[in-house]
Amino acid sequence: MTAGTRVGSQFGHYHLRALLGRGGMGEVYEAYDTTKDRTVALKILDVDLAKDPTYQQRFRRESHAAARLQEPHVIPIHDWGEIDGVLYIDMRLVVGQDLRALLRSRGPMGPAHAVAVVDQIAAALDAAHADGLIHRDVKPENILVTAGEFAYLVDFGIAHSSSDLRLTTLGSAVGSYAYMAPERFDNAPVDARADVYSLACVLYECLTGSIPFPSNSISSAIRAHLTTPVPSPSSIRPEVPATFDEVIARGLAKDPRDRYRTAGDFAAAARSALTARERKTETDIATRPEPSPGMRSEPTRVDDRGRPPVYPPTAFHSGPPAPPPPYYPPTPYTAPPPARRSVAVPVTVTVLVIALLALAGVVGWLVLDRNNPDDPAVTAAGSSQVRLPVTEDVPVATTKAAPATVPPAATPPRTTTRTTTAPAPPIVGEVSGADRQGFLPPSDARCNYTNPAVFIGRTTKSLVVVCETGVGRYYYQGVRISDGAAISVDDPSPSGSGFVATGDGGTEYRLTPSALTIVGGDGKVLATEPMIESAYR
């Protein structure tokens, strides 16, 4: 039957609407279940498979076992069986692309992205292995990735029970040769470590863009898996950290006993390799010598996404700094540090003590004398009492004295200390699904490590972010929503509340809070995408 010729036809109680894909064992359709009133993914196997009693027995048993799995990264199976002599599997319909299509459209993944996908598939495999199921066909075509980067492992229809060694038809090797473990070619017992080997092949391909053992024939593929030394991914693609070489080498060990025991162990080792790589990058940055004065340092691409190196966090700069708020020091007096001792100090203290005692005596005498109302020598002078000298038989003139004025003590001028570092201006606007470094992982529209974002935007078709790497230094990241295609441009120029990034061929990406405008090198506007959400500093 020609591929896709069932589109528009009725298959039992399923109406086949569209062909989603075709593999070596059948076709997958988007179908409407007229009985349960829902849209599903329906896999219809080749007609000849139903004629093989051995395969039909295994298909039914393993479909039932796969349907029991409750792990989130396993596509749920609703139903399975036979209609008009054709085997089928009814599964949840998930919108996404298989990993093979993603690698073809985007090329190799960055280490963090690759590890994130493998980690999810490892969780699915561990759940299957715990239930006694060996998948036996782990490959990019059987890994489905949604737009939100959620990964599913599909096609358990050919899964093989670890307790049944001979159920597969003699002489047939199920699965893809490029991902098959060496023991699979030997009719030897197969356990979970065969799936670990296949998953290691998948990680290798995600990192490098190629399979571990390229070949142009089945015989050469088998020979390579059995005898060819494991290649190092860092030697194939220099951007891959060397920390992954050991992980891949152990995952692809020829002898199953030398591999990781579980898929989860393999994924944990991959995460550790990623963490070790990040620690090394941070150490290299911390020990990097300062550039010579006056020398302009060009961005150096050091990470898997082609971004500039990590710089220490810096404040956002969008104009002159705001004036700092007034600040006054505490008023309590703080004694200065003791000066060098001198013989003059004791003398000065003694004189001050004598002066204070004398002043106290005069004040006390005045107070006592003030209480004598008959003394004609006491004259009211405003609020002060002044005693005039008295002489016998000499008339006393009463004089109104001016109010006494006491000069204030000399006070040293107050010294006010003000802060000289203005806080970073707040971000204007809000973008959902983003933080201070851009869109949340695993989106490529995100600043590297501690680089802050100075512009974040979501248009009708793209995710964009401008990142600050140092004073006056930036880079631009743009991702097309439809297919995830990404672009990175160094040194965009600030322009009002936005930026202008100039890429290859003179193409300009003009960002404003209201739109992303793409202008070709000839000055013609190639596209204008209105901003749905934007934020900038």
Coordinates of C-alpha atoms in Angstrom, one line a residue:
M1 CA 0.0 0.0 0.0
T2 CA 1.3 3.4 -0.9
A3 CA 2.3 5.6 2.1
G4 CA -0.5 7.8 3.3
T5 CA -3.2 6.3 1.0
R6 CA -5.4 5.7 4.0
V7 CA -5.9 9.5 4.6
G8 CA -9.6 10.3 4.6
S9 CA -10.6 6.6 5.0
Q10 CA -12.3 4.8 7.8
F11 CA -10.3 2.3 9.8
G12 CA -12.7 0.5 12.2
H13 CA -14.2 3.3 14.4
Y14 CA -11.2 5.6 13.5
H15 CA -11.4 8.3 10.8
L16 CA -7.9 8.8 9.4
R17 CA -7.3 12.6 9.0
A18 CA -3.6 13.0 8.2
L19 CA -0.4 11.0 7.9
L20 CA 2.0 12.0 10.7
G21 CA 4.9 9.7 9.8
R22 CA 6.1 6.4 8.4
G23 CA 8.6 4.0 9.8
G24 CA 10.0 0.6 9.0
M25 CA 7.0 -1.1 10.7
G26 CA 4.0 1.0 9.7
E27 CA 2.4 4.4 9.5
V28 CA 1.2 6.9 12.1
Y29 CA -2.0 8.9 11.5
E30 CA -3.8 11.6 13.2
A31 CA -7.2 9.9 13.7
Y32 CA -10.6 10.8 15.2
D33 CA -12.0 8.1 17.5
T34 CA -15.7 8.2 16.8
T35 CA -16.5 6.0 19.7
K36 CA -14.7 8.0 22.4
D37 CA -15.0 11.4 20.6
R38 CA -11.3 12.3 20.7
T39 CA -8.4 12.9 18.4
V40 CA -5.5 10.4 18.8
A41 CA -2.3 9.2 17.1
L42 CA -3.0 5.8 15.5
K43 CA -0.1 3.6 14.5
I44 CA -1.1 1.0 11.8
L45 CA 1.4 -1.7 11.4
D46 CA 2.3 -3.4 8.0
V47 CA -0.2 -6.0 7.0
D48 CA 2.4 -8.8 6.9
L49 CA 3.2 -8.4 10.6
A50 CA -0.2 -9.6 11.6
K51 CA 0.4 -12.8 9.6
D52 CA 3.3 -13.7 11.8
P53 CA 1.8 -15.5 14.9
T54 CA 5.1 -15.0 16.9
Y55 CA 5.2 -11.3 16.3
Q56 CA 1.5 -10.9 16.9
Q57 CA 1.9 -12.6 20.3
R58 CA 4.7 -10.4 21.3
F59 CA 3.0 -7.3 20.0
R60 CA -0.1 -7.8 22.1
R61 CA 1.8 -8.7 25.2
E62 CA 4.3 -5.8 25.0
S63 CA 1.6 -3.3 24.1
H64 CA -0.2 -4.3 27.2
A65 CA 3.0 -4.0 29.3
A66 CA 3.7 -0.5 27.8
A67 CA 0.2 0.7 28.5
R68 CA 0.9 0.0 32.2
L69 CA 3.8 2.5 32.3
Q70 CA 2.8 5.7 34.1
E71 CA 6.1 7.6 33.6
P72 CA 5.4 11.1 32.2
H73 CA 8.0 10.7 29.4
V74 CA 6.3 7.6 27.9
I75 CA 3.5 8.4 25.4
P76 CA 0.3 6.9 27.0
I77 CA -1.2 4.0 25.1
H78 CA -5.0 4.1 25.0
D79 CA -5.8 0.9 23.2
W80 CA -4.3 -1.7 20.8
G81 CA -5.5 -4.7 18.8
E82 CA -6.4 -5.9 15.3
I83 CA -8.9 -4.5 12.8
D84 CA -9.6 -6.2 9.5
G85 CA -6.4 -8.3 9.9
V86 CA -4.2 -5.2 10.6
L87 CA -2.5 -4.5 14.0
Y88 CA -2.8 -1.0 15.5
I89 CA -1.9 1.0 18.5
D90 CA -4.0 4.0 19.8
M91 CA -1.8 6.6 21.5
R92 CA -2.1 10.1 22.9
L93 CA -1.6 12.7 20.1
V94 CA 1.3 15.0 21.1
V95 CA 2.2 18.0 18.9
G96 CA 5.9 18.1 18.4
Q97 CA 8.8 17.0 16.2
D98 CA 10.9 13.9 16.5
L99 CA 14.5 14.4 17.5
R100 CA 15.7 13.4 14.0
A101 CA 13.8 16.3 12.4
L102 CA 15.1 18.7 15.0
L103 CA 18.8 17.7 14.4
R104 CA 18.3 18.0 10.6
S105 CA 16.8 21.5 10.9
R106 CA 18.9 23.0 13.7
G107 CA 22.1 20.9 13.6
P108 CA 24.0 19.7 16.7
M109 CA 22.6 20.7 20.1
G110 CA 24.4 22.5 22.9
P111 CA 25.6 20.3 25.7
A112 CA 22.9 21.6 28.2
H113 CA 20.1 21.1 25.7
A114 CA 21.3 17.6 24.7
V115 CA 21.7 16.5 28.4
A116 CA 18.1 17.8 29.1
V117 CA 16.6 15.6 26.3
V118 CA 18.7 12.5 27.3
D119 CA 17.8 13.0 31.0
Q120 CA 14.1 12.8 30.2
I121 CA 14.4 9.7 28.0
A122 CA 16.5 8.0 30.6
A123 CA 13.6 8.4 33.1
A124 CA 11.3 6.7 30.6
L125 CA 13.7 3.9 30.1
D126 CA 14.3 3.3 33.8
A127 CA 10.5 3.0 34.3
A128 CA 10.3 0.5 31.5
H129 CA 13.3 -1.5 32.7
A130 CA 11.8 -1.6 36.2
D131 CA 8.7 -3.3 34.7
G132 CA 10.9 -5.8 32.8
L133 CA 10.6 -4.1 29.4
I134 CA 13.6 -3.5 27.1
H135 CA 12.8 -1.0 24.4
R136 CA 15.4 -2.2 21.9
D137 CA 14.9 0.7 19.4
V138 CA 16.0 3.9 21.1
K139 CA 16.9 6.3 18.3
P140 CA 16.1 9.9 17.4
E141 CA 13.1 8.9 15.3
N142 CA 11.5 7.5 18.5
I143 CA 12.1 10.5 20.6
L144 CA 9.4 13.2 20.3
V145 CA 10.1 16.8 21.5
T146 CA 7.4 19.3 22.0
A147 CA 7.7 23.1 21.6
G148 CA 8.2 23.4 25.3
E149 CA 11.2 20.9 25.1
F150 CA 9.3 18.1 26.8
A151 CA 10.6 14.8 25.5
Y152 CA 8.7 11.6 25.0
L153 CA 9.9 8.1 24.2
V154 CA 7.6 6.4 21.7
D155 CA 7.2 3.1 19.9
F156 CA 7.1 0.4 22.6
G157 CA 5.3 -1.8 20.1
I158 CA 8.6 -3.8 19.5
A159 CA 9.7 -3.8 23.1
H160 CA 11.2 -7.0 24.2
S161 CA 10.8 -8.7 27.6
S162 CA 14.1 -9.4 29.3
S163 CA 12.8 -12.8 30.4
D164 CA 12.1 -14.0 26.8
L165 CA 15.2 -14.5 24.8
R166 CA 13.9 -16.3 21.6
L167 CA 10.5 -14.6 20.9
T168 CA 11.8 -12.6 18.0
T169 CA 11.7 -14.3 14.7
L170 CA 15.0 -16.1 14.1
G171 CA 17.4 -14.1 11.9
S172 CA 15.6 -10.8 12.2
A173 CA 17.2 -7.9 14.0
V174 CA 14.7 -5.3 15.1
G175 CA 15.8 -1.7 15.4
S176 CA 18.3 0.5 13.7
Y177 CA 21.8 -0.7 13.2
A178 CA 23.4 2.6 13.9
Y179 CA 22.2 2.5 17.5
M180 CA 22.3 -1.2 18.3
A181 CA 24.5 -2.6 21.1
P182 CA 27.1 -5.2 20.1
E183 CA 25.4 -8.0 22.0
R184 CA 22.3 -7.5 19.8
F185 CA 24.2 -9.0 16.8
D186 CA 25.1 -12.1 18.8
N187 CA 21.8 -13.6 19.8
A188 CA 23.1 -13.2 23.4
P189 CA 20.9 -12.3 26.4
V190 CA 19.8 -8.6 26.2
D191 CA 19.1 -6.5 29.2
A192 CA 18.7 -2.8 30.1
R193 CA 22.3 -2.0 29.2
A194 CA 21.5 -2.5 25.5
D195 CA 19.1 0.5 25.8
V196 CA 21.9 2.4 27.7
Y197 CA 24.2 1.8 24.7
S198 CA 21.5 3.2 22.3
L199 CA 20.9 6.2 24.5
A200 CA 24.7 6.9 24.5
C201 CA 24.6 6.8 20.7
V202 CA 21.7 9.4 20.8
L203 CA 23.7 11.7 23.1
Y204 CA 26.7 11.4 20.8
E205 CA 24.6 12.4 17.8
C206 CA 23.0 15.3 19.7
L207 CA 26.5 16.7 20.6
T208 CA 28.2 16.1 17.3
G209 CA 25.5 16.0 14.6
S210 CA 26.7 12.5 13.5
I211 CA 26.3 8.9 14.6
P212 CA 29.3 7.3 16.4
F213 CA 30.0 4.7 13.7
P214 CA 29.1 6.0 10.2
S215 CA 28.9 3.2 7.6
N216 CA 27.4 2.5 4.2
S217 CA 26.4 -1.1 4.7
I218 CA 24.9 -3.3 7.4
S219 CA 28.0 -5.5 7.5
S220 CA 30.3 -2.5 8.1
A221 CA 27.9 -1.1 10.8
I222 CA 28.0 -4.4 12.6
R223 CA 31.7 -4.6 12.4
A224 CA 32.1 -1.0 13.7
H225 CA 29.9 -1.7 16.7
L226 CA 31.9 -4.9 17.5
T227 CA 35.5 -3.7 17.0
T228 CA 35.9 0.0 16.2
P229 CA 37.2 2.1 19.2
V230 CA 34.7 4.6 20.6
P231 CA 35.3 8.1 19.1
S232 CA 35.6 11.1 21.4
P233 CA 32.9 13.7 20.7
S234 CA 35.3 16.5 21.5
S235 CA 37.6 15.3 18.7
I236 CA 34.7 15.4 16.2
R237 CA 33.3 18.8 17.3
P238 CA 35.7 21.0 19.3
E239 CA 32.8 22.9 20.9
V240 CA 31.9 19.8 22.9
P241 CA 33.6 19.8 26.3
A242 CA 36.2 17.1 26.8
T243 CA 34.3 16.1 30.0
F244 CA 31.8 14.2 27.9
D245 CA 34.4 12.0 26.3
E246 CA 34.6 9.6 29.3
V247 CA 30.8 9.5 29.6
I248 CA 30.4 8.5 26.0
A249 CA 33.3 6.0 26.2
R250 CA 31.7 4.2 29.1
G251 CA 28.2 4.4 27.6
L252 CA 29.4 2.8 24.4
A253 CA 31.6 0.1 26.0
K254 CA 31.6 -3.1 23.9
D255 CA 31.1 -5.3 27.0
P256 CA 27.8 -4.6 28.7
R257 CA 29.5 -5.1 32.1
D258 CA 31.6 -2.1 31.5
R259 CA 28.7 0.3 30.8
Y260 CA 26.5 2.3 33.2
R261 CA 24.2 -0.1 35.0
T262 CA 21.0 2.0 34.3
A263 CA 19.9 4.8 32.0
G264 CA 19.6 7.0 35.0
D265 CA 23.2 6.4 35.9
F266 CA 24.2 7.4 32.4
A267 CA 22.1 10.6 32.5
A268 CA 23.6 11.5 35.9
A269 CA 27.1 11.2 34.5
A270 CA 26.2 13.4 31.6
R271 CA 24.8 16.0 34.0
S272 CA 28.1 15.8 36.0
A273 CA 30.1 16.3 32.8
L274 CA 28.0 19.4 32.1
T275 CA 28.5 20.8 35.6
A276 CA 32.3 20.1 35.5
R277 CA 32.4 22.0 32.2
E278 CA 30.6 25.0 33.7
R279 CA 32.9 25.1 36.8
K280 CA 35.9 25.0 34.5
T281 CA 34.5 27.9 32.4
E282 CA 33.9 30.0 35.6
T283 CA 37.5 29.2 36.8
D284 CA 39.0 30.2 33.4
I285 CA 37.1 33.5 33.5
A286 CA 38.1 34.2 37.1
T287 CA 41.8 33.7 36.2
R288 CA 41.7 35.5 32.8
P289 CA 44.2 38.4 32.7
E290 CA 43.0 41.9 32.3
P291 CA 43.3 43.4 28.7
S292 CA 45.9 46.1 28.2
P293 CA 44.7 49.7 28.7
G294 CA 43.1 51.1 25.6
M295 CA 42.8 47.7 23.9
R296 CA 39.3 46.9 22.7
S297 CA 38.5 43.3 23.5
E298 CA 36.4 41.5 20.9
P299 CA 33.8 39.0 22.0
T300 CA 35.3 35.5 22.1
R301 CA 32.8 32.7 21.4
V302 CA 33.4 30.1 24.1
D303 CA 30.2 28.2 24.6
D304 CA 28.1 25.9 22.6
R305 CA 25.6 28.5 21.4
G306 CA 28.3 30.9 20.1
R307 CA 27.9 33.5 22.8
P308 CA 30.6 35.8 24.2
P309 CA 32.4 34.9 27.4
V310 CA 30.9 35.4 30.8
Y311 CA 31.6 38.7 32.5
P312 CA 31.0 39.7 36.1
P313 CA 27.5 41.1 36.6
T314 CA 27.2 44.8 35.8
A315 CA 24.5 47.4 36.3
F316 CA 22.2 48.2 33.4
H317 CA 23.1 51.4 31.6
S318 CA 20.4 53.4 29.7
G319 CA 21.3 57.0 30.6
P320 CA 22.9 59.2 33.3
P321 CA 22.7 57.7 36.8
A322 CA 19.8 58.9 39.0
P323 CA 20.9 61.2 41.9
P324 CA 21.3 59.3 45.1
P325 CA 19.0 59.9 48.0
P326 CA 20.3 62.3 50.7
Y327 CA 22.2 60.6 53.5
Y328 CA 23.2 62.1 56.8
P329 CA 25.6 60.4 59.2
P330 CA 24.6 59.6 62.8
T331 CA 24.9 62.6 65.2
P332 CA 26.5 60.9 68.3
Y333 CA 30.0 62.2 68.7
T334 CA 32.7 59.7 68.2
A335 CA 36.0 60.4 70.0
P336 CA 39.0 60.7 67.7
P337 CA 41.8 58.2 68.2
P338 CA 44.1 59.1 71.1
A339 CA 47.0 61.3 70.2
R340 CA 50.6 60.9 71.3
R341 CA 50.9 61.6 75.0
S342 CA 52.4 64.9 75.9
V343 CA 53.4 66.7 79.2
A344 CA 51.1 69.6 78.1
V345 CA 48.0 67.4 78.5
P346 CA 48.1 67.1 82.3
V347 CA 48.7 70.8 82.7
T348 CA 45.8 71.7 80.4
V349 CA 43.5 69.4 82.3
T350 CA 44.5 70.9 85.6
V351 CA 43.8 74.5 84.4
L352 CA 40.4 73.5 83.1
V353 CA 39.4 71.9 86.4
I354 CA 40.4 75.0 88.3
A355 CA 38.5 77.2 85.9
L356 CA 35.4 75.1 86.3
L357 CA 35.6 75.1 90.1
A358 CA 35.9 78.9 90.0
L359 CA 33.0 79.3 87.7
A360 CA 30.9 77.0 89.9
G361 CA 31.7 79.2 92.9
V362 CA 30.7 82.4 91.2
V363 CA 27.4 80.8 90.1
G364 CA 26.6 79.6 93.5
W365 CA 27.3 82.9 95.1
L366 CA 25.1 84.7 92.6
V367 CA 22.3 82.2 93.3
L368 CA 22.5 82.7 97.0
D369 CA 22.7 86.5 96.7
R370 CA 19.7 86.6 94.4
N371 CA 17.5 85.3 97.2
N372 CA 18.2 88.5 99.3
P373 CA 15.5 91.0 98.2
D374 CA 16.8 93.8 100.5
D375 CA 20.1 94.1 98.7
P376 CA 19.9 97.4 96.7
A377 CA 22.8 96.2 94.6
V378 CA 20.6 93.6 92.8
T379 CA 19.1 95.1 89.7
A380 CA 16.8 93.4 87.2
A381 CA 18.4 93.3 83.8
G382 CA 16.1 91.4 81.5
S383 CA 16.4 87.8 82.4
S384 CA 19.9 88.2 84.0
Q385 CA 20.8 89.3 87.4
V386 CA 23.9 91.6 87.6
R387 CA 25.5 92.6 90.9
L388 CA 27.1 96.0 91.0
P389 CA 29.9 96.9 93.5
V390 CA 28.7 98.9 96.6
T391 CA 30.7 101.6 98.5
E392 CA 29.7 103.3 101.8
D393 CA 28.1 106.8 101.4
V394 CA 28.4 106.7 97.7
P395 CA 25.1 107.0 95.8
V396 CA 24.3 104.0 93.7
A397 CA 23.0 104.5 90.2
T398 CA 20.6 101.9 88.9
T399 CA 21.5 101.0 85.3
K400 CA 19.6 98.8 83.0
A401 CA 22.1 96.4 81.5
A402 CA 21.7 94.9 78.1
P403 CA 20.8 91.3 78.0
A404 CA 23.9 89.1 78.3
T405 CA 24.9 87.5 75.0
V406 CA 26.9 84.3 75.2
P407 CA 28.7 83.5 72.0
P408 CA 28.0 79.9 70.8
A409 CA 30.8 77.4 71.1
A410 CA 32.8 77.0 67.9
T411 CA 31.4 73.9 66.1
P412 CA 33.4 72.3 63.3
P413 CA 31.6 72.1 60.0
R414 CA 29.6 68.9 59.4
T415 CA 30.9 66.6 56.8
T416 CA 28.2 64.8 54.8
T417 CA 29.1 61.5 53.1
R418 CA 27.0 60.5 50.1
T419 CA 26.9 57.2 48.2
T420 CA 28.4 57.4 44.8
T421 CA 27.0 54.2 43.2
A422 CA 23.5 54.5 41.8
P423 CA 21.3 51.3 41.8
A424 CA 20.5 49.8 38.4
P425 CA 17.5 51.4 36.8
P426 CA 14.4 49.1 37.0
I427 CA 13.2 47.2 34.0
V428 CA 10.3 48.8 32.2
G429 CA 7.6 46.3 31.1
E430 CA 7.0 42.6 31.7
V431 CA 7.4 39.6 29.5
S432 CA 5.8 36.2 30.5
G433 CA 8.1 33.2 30.7
A434 CA 11.2 35.3 31.3
D435 CA 13.5 36.4 34.1
R436 CA 16.5 38.8 34.3
Q437 CA 18.5 36.7 31.8
G438 CA 15.8 36.4 29.2
F439 CA 13.4 33.6 28.4
L440 CA 13.5 30.6 30.7
P441 CA 15.4 27.5 29.7
P442 CA 15.7 25.6 27.4
S443 CA 15.0 28.6 25.1
D444 CA 18.0 29.9 23.2
A445 CA 16.8 33.4 23.6
R446 CA 18.6 33.7 27.0
C447 CA 21.7 35.4 28.2
N448 CA 24.7 33.4 29.1
Y449 CA 25.2 32.6 32.8
T450 CA 25.3 35.9 34.9
N451 CA 24.9 38.3 32.0
P452 CA 21.8 40.4 32.6
A453 CA 19.2 41.2 29.9
V454 CA 18.8 44.8 28.8
F455 CA 16.0 44.1 26.4
I456 CA 13.5 41.2 26.2
G457 CA 10.8 40.9 23.6
R458 CA 8.2 38.4 22.3
T459 CA 6.9 39.2 18.8
T460 CA 4.2 37.4 16.8
K461 CA 6.9 35.2 15.4
S462 CA 10.1 35.5 17.5
L463 CA 11.7 35.6 20.9
V464 CA 14.5 38.1 21.2
V465 CA 16.9 39.2 24.0
V466 CA 19.8 41.6 24.2
C467 CA 22.4 40.7 26.9
E468 CA 25.0 42.9 28.6
T469 CA 28.5 41.5 29.0
G470 CA 30.3 44.6 30.3
V471 CA 30.1 48.3 30.3
G472 CA 28.7 49.2 26.9
R473 CA 29.1 45.7 25.5
Y474 CA 26.2 43.6 24.4
Y475 CA 25.1 40.6 22.2
Y476 CA 21.7 39.8 20.5
Q477 CA 19.9 36.4 20.6
G478 CA 16.9 35.8 18.4
V479 CA 14.8 32.6 18.1
R480 CA 12.1 31.9 15.5
I481 CA 9.1 30.4 17.3
S482 CA 7.9 28.3 14.4
D483 CA 11.0 26.0 14.0
G484 CA 13.4 27.1 16.8
A485 CA 15.9 28.5 14.3
A486 CA 18.3 30.8 16.3
I487 CA 20.7 33.6 15.5
S488 CA 23.3 35.4 17.6
V489 CA 24.8 38.8 16.8
D490 CA 27.7 40.5 18.6
D491 CA 27.8 44.2 19.6
P492 CA 24.3 45.5 18.9
S493 CA 24.2 49.3 19.3
P494 CA 21.7 51.0 21.7
S495 CA 19.1 53.1 19.9
G496 CA 16.6 54.9 22.1
S497 CA 14.8 52.3 24.2
G498 CA 15.9 49.5 21.8
F499 CA 18.9 48.2 19.9
V500 CA 20.2 47.7 16.3
A501 CA 22.1 44.4 15.7
T502 CA 24.0 44.1 12.4
G503 CA 24.5 40.5 11.3
D504 CA 26.1 38.8 8.3
G505 CA 25.6 40.6 4.9
G506 CA 24.6 43.8 6.7
T507 CA 21.2 42.5 7.7
E508 CA 19.9 44.6 10.6
Y509 CA 17.7 43.5 13.4
R510 CA 16.1 46.7 14.8
L511 CA 14.5 46.3 18.2
T512 CA 12.0 48.7 19.7
P513 CA 9.5 48.2 22.5
S514 CA 6.8 48.0 19.8
A515 CA 8.3 45.9 17.0
L516 CA 11.2 43.9 15.6
T517 CA 12.1 45.1 12.1
I518 CA 14.5 43.1 9.9
V519 CA 16.2 45.2 7.2
G520 CA 18.4 43.6 4.5
G521 CA 21.8 44.8 3.5
D522 CA 20.3 46.8 0.6
G523 CA 18.1 48.8 3.0
K524 CA 14.9 47.0 2.1
V525 CA 12.6 46.0 5.0
L526 CA 12.4 42.2 5.0
A527 CA 9.9 41.8 7.9
T528 CA 8.2 43.7 10.6
E529 CA 7.0 41.8 13.6
P530 CA 4.8 43.6 16.2
M531 CA 5.8 43.1 19.8
I532 CA 3.3 41.2 22.0
E533 CA 5.4 41.8 25.1
S534 CA 8.6 43.8 25.8
A535 CA 10.8 44.9 28.6
Y536 CA 13.9 47.1 28.6
R537 CA 16.2 49.0 30.9

